[in-house]
Each structure stands twice: as structure tokens, then as C-alpha cells.
CSV table of C-alpha atoms and ligand atoms in Angstrom, one decimal:
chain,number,residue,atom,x,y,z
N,1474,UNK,CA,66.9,127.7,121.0
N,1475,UNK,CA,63.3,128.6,119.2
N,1476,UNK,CA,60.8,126.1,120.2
N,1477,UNK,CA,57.5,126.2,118.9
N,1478,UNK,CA,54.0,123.6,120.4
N,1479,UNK,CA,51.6,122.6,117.8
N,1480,UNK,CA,48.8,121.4,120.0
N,1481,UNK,CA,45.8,119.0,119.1
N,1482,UNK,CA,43.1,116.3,119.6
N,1483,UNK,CA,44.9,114.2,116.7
N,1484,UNK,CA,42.4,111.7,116.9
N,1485,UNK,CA,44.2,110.3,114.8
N,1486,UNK,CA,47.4,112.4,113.5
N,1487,UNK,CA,46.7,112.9,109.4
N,1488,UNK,CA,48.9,113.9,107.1
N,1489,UNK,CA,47.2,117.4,106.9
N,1490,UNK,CA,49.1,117.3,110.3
N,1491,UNK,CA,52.1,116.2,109.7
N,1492,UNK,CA,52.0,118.9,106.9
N,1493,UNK,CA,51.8,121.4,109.5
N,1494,UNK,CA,54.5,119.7,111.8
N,1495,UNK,CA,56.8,119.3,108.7
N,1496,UNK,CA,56.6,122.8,107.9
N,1497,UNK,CA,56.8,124.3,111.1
N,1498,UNK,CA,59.7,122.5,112.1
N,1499,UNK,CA,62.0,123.7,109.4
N,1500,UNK,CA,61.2,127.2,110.7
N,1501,UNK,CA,62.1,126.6,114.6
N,1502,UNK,CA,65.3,124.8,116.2
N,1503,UNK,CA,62.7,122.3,118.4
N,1504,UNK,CA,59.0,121.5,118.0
N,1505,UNK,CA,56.8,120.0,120.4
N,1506,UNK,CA,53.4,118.4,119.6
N,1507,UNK,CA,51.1,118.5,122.8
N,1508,UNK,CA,48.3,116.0,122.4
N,1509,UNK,CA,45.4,117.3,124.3
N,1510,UNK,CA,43.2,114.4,126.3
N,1511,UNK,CA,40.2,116.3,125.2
N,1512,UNK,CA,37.3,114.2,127.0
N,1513,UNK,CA,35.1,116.5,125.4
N,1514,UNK,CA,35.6,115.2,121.9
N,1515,UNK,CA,35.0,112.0,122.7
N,1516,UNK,CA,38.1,110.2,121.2
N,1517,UNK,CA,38.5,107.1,119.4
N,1518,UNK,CA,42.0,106.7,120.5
N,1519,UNK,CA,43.6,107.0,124.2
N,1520,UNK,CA,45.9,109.6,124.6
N,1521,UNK,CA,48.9,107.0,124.7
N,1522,UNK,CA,47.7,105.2,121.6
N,1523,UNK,CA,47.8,109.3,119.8
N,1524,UNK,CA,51.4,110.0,121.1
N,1525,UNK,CA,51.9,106.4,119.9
N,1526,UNK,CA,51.1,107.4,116.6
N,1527,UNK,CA,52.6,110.9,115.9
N,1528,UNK,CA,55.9,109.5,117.5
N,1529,UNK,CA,56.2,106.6,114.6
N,1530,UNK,CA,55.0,109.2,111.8
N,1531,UNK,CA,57.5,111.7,113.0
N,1532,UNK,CA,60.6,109.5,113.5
N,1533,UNK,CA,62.3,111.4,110.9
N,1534,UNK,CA,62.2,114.1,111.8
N,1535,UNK,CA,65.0,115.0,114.6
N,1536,UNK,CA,63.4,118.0,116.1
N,1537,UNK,CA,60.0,117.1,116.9
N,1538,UNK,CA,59.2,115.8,120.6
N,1539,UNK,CA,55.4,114.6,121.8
N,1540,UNK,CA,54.2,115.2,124.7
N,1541,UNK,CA,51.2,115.6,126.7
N,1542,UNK,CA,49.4,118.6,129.2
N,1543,UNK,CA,46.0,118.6,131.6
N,1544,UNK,CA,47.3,122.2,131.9
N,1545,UNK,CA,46.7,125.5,130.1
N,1546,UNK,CA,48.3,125.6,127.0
N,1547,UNK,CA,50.2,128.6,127.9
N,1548,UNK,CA,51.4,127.3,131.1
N,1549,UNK,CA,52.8,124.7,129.0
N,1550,UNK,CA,54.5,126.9,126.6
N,1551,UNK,CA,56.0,128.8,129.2
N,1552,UNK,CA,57.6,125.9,131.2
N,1553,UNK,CA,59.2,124.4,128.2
N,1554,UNK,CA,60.4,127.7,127.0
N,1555,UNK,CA,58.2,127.4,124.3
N,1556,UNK,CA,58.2,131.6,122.0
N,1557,UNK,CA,55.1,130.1,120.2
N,1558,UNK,CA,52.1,128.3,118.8
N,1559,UNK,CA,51.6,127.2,115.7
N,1560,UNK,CA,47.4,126.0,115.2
N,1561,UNK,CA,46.4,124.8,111.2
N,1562,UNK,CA,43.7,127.0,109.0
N,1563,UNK,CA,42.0,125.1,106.6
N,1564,UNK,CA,38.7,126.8,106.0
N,1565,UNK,CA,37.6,130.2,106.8
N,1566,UNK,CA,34.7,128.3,109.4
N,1567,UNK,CA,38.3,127.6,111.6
N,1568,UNK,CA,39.1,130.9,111.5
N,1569,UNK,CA,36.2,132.6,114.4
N,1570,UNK,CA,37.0,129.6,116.9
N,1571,UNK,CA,40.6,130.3,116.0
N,1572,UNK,CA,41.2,133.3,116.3
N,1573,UNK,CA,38.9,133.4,120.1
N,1574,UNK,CA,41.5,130.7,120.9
N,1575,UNK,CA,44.7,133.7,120.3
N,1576,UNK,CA,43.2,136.5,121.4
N,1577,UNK,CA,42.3,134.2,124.7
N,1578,UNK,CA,46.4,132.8,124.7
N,1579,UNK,CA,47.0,136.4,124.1
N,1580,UNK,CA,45.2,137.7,127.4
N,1581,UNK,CA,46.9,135.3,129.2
N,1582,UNK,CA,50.7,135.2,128.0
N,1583,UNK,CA,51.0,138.2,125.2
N,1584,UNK,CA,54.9,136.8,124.8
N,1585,UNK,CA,53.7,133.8,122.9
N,1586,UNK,CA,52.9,134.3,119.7
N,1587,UNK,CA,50.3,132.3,117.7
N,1588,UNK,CA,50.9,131.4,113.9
N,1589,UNK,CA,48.3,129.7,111.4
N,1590,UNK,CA,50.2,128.0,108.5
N,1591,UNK,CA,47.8,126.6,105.7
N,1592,UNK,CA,48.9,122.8,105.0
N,1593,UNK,CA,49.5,122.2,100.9
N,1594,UNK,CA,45.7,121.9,98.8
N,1595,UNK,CA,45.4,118.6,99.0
N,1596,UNK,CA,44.6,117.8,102.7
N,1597,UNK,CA,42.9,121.1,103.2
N,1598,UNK,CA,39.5,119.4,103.5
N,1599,UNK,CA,40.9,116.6,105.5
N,1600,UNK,CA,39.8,116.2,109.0
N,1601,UNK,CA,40.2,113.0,111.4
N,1602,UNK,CA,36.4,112.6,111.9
N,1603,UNK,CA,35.8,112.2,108.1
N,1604,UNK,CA,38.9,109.8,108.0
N,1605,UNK,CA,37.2,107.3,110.5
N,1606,UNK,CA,33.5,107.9,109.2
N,1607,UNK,CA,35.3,106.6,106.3
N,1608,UNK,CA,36.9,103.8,107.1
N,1609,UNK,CA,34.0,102.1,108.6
N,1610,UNK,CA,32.3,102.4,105.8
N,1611,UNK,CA,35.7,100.5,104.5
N,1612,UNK,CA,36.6,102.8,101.9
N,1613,UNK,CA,40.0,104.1,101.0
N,1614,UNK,CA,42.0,106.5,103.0
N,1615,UNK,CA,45.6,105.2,101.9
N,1616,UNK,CA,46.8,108.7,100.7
N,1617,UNK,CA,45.4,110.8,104.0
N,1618,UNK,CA,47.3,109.2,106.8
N,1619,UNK,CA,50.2,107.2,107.4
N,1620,UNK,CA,50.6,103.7,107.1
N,1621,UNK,CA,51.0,103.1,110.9
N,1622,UNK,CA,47.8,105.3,111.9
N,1623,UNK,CA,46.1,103.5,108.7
N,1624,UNK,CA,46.3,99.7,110.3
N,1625,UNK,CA,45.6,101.2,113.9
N,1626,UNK,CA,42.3,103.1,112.2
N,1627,UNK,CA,41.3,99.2,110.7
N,1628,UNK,CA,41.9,97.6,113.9
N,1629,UNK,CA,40.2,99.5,116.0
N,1630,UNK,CA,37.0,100.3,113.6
N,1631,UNK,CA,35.9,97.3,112.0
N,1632,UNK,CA,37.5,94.1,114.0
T,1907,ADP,P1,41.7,120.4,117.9
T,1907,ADP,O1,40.7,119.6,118.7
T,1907,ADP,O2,42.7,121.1,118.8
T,1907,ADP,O3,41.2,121.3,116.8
T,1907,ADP,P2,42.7,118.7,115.9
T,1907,ADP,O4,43.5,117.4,116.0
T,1907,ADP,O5,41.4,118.6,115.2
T,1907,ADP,O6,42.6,119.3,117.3
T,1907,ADP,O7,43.6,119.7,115.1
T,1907,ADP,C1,44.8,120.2,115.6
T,1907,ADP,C2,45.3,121.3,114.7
T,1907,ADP,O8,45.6,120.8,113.5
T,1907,ADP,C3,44.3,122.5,114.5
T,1907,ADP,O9,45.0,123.7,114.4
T,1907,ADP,C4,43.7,122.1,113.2
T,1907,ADP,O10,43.2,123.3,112.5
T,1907,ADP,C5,44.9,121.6,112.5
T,1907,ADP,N1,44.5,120.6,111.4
T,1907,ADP,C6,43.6,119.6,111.5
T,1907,ADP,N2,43.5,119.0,110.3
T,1907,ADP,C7,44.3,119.7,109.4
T,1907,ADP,C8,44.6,119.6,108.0
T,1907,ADP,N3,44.0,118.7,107.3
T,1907,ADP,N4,45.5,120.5,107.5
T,1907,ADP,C9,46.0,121.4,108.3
T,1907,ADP,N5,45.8,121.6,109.6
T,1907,ADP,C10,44.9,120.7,110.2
């Protein structure tokens, strides 16, 4: 069994995302998508309301589980027998806190290997802080997120 972690803030889950999730998951038996509580970030959403949210855009797709960690992301890897993690790379600006990230994992657990997978052209300037900068200024993000994530974005911005 070849199980993969694509963690996040996924504040909220995009379809840039889902890109990566869908992609990654026809390449390992199980994924698991490990939403990170990331005070730090200051998120719009609770972690509950993110899981929420990836587990109704994901329904689909049989071999993707969510879950959540206050641990080290290796640790977490390790104790779900996880062989890797996959991380998106959109720009090359991702690319220096990226790759500090690996080499870190690296250190730490050198059996789990991290891949970057590009998502397709047209959600490679996508990012979930642009997404809800727009849609309190109420314009149109219908082709960037699910339909789900879409209503929860216009409830909890402008009601
Ligand atoms: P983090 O705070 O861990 O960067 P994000 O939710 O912003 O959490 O992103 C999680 C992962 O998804 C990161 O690897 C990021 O590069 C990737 N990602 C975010 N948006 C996109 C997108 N539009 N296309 C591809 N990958 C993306």
C-alpha cells in the first residue's frame, strides 16, 4: 500500500488543490490530506469547517482520506505509513520556502520523500487569499473553487 500526505492551510481548498489531490492520487494506492491548524496564518475557516470542505469536494474520489495533525509532519507520515509528500509549485517565489521545507523533512526522516507536482495553467496563479480578497469585493470566483467551498466563502464574507 503506497500512501502519500498532501498537507496545507486550505483556507479554503481551491481547485488548484484539488488539481494537485486529483493527480497525486492516481499515482499512489491512498492519499491523505492533513489540514494544518496554522494559527499563524490567521484562518478564515476553523479547522473542522476546512476538513468539512475538502471531504465534500473529494467525495469522488475513493482513495483520499482528511485528516488533521498538531504534530510534525513527519511524525505524521511515519505513523500512517505514509512513503511521501507531495507539496504544489506554482511560481518559482514557492520554490526557496519550499525546498527549506524538504531539505528540513529530509534531516528529520530521509525515508520520505517529497514531490512538487505543478497543477494544470489555469489555476497556477490561484491562491486562497486572492479568492476571499475577492469575494468580498463580490466578484466572481465560480470557476476557482467548488460549489460547496463557493456558498461557504459567501456566507462567511459578506452576511
Ligand atoms: P500552506 O500554508 O501549507 O502553504 P496552502 O493551503 O496555501 O498551505 O497550500 C497547500 C499546498 O498546496 C502548498 O504546497 C501549495 O503550494 C499548494 N497550492 C496552493 N494553491 C495551489 C494552486 N493553485 N495550484 C497548485 N498548488 C497549490
Amino acid at each position: 500500500m503506497r500512501k502519500i500526505i498532501y498537507p496545507g492551510t486550505f483556507d479554503p481548498i481551491t481547485n488548484g488543490h484539488l488539481d494537485i489531490a486529483e493527480r497525486a492520487s492516481k499515482l499512489f494506492d491512498e492519499l491523505i490530506i492533513v489540514v494544518a491548524s496554522n494559527p499563524d496564518k490567521d484562518p478564515l475557516f476553523s479547522v473542522d469547517e476546512r476538513m468539512d470542505m475538502i471531504k465534500k469536494s473529494t467525495h469522488q474520489l475513493k482513495n483520499i482520506q482528511v485528516e488533521t495533525t498538531e504534530r510534525l509532519l513527519v511524525d505524521f507520515a511515519k505513523d500512517n505509513s505514509a512513503m511521501a509528500i507531495v507539496r504544489g509549485l506554482r511560481h518559482v517565489s514557492d520554490f526557496e520556502y519550499e525546498f527549506q521545507m524538504a531539505m528540513m523533512n529530509y534531516h528529520m526522516a530521509p525515508e520520505i520523500t517529497t514531490i512538487f507536482m505543478m497543477p494544470d495553467e489555469k489555476y497556477i496563479h490561484l491562491n486562497s487569499s486572492i479568492l476571499k480578497n475577492i469575494v468580498k469585493l463580490n466578484g466572481d470566483i465560480s470557476e476557482y473553487v467548488p460549489t460547496y467551498v463557493l456558498d461557504q466563502l459567501h456566507t462567511k464574507l459578506n452576511s
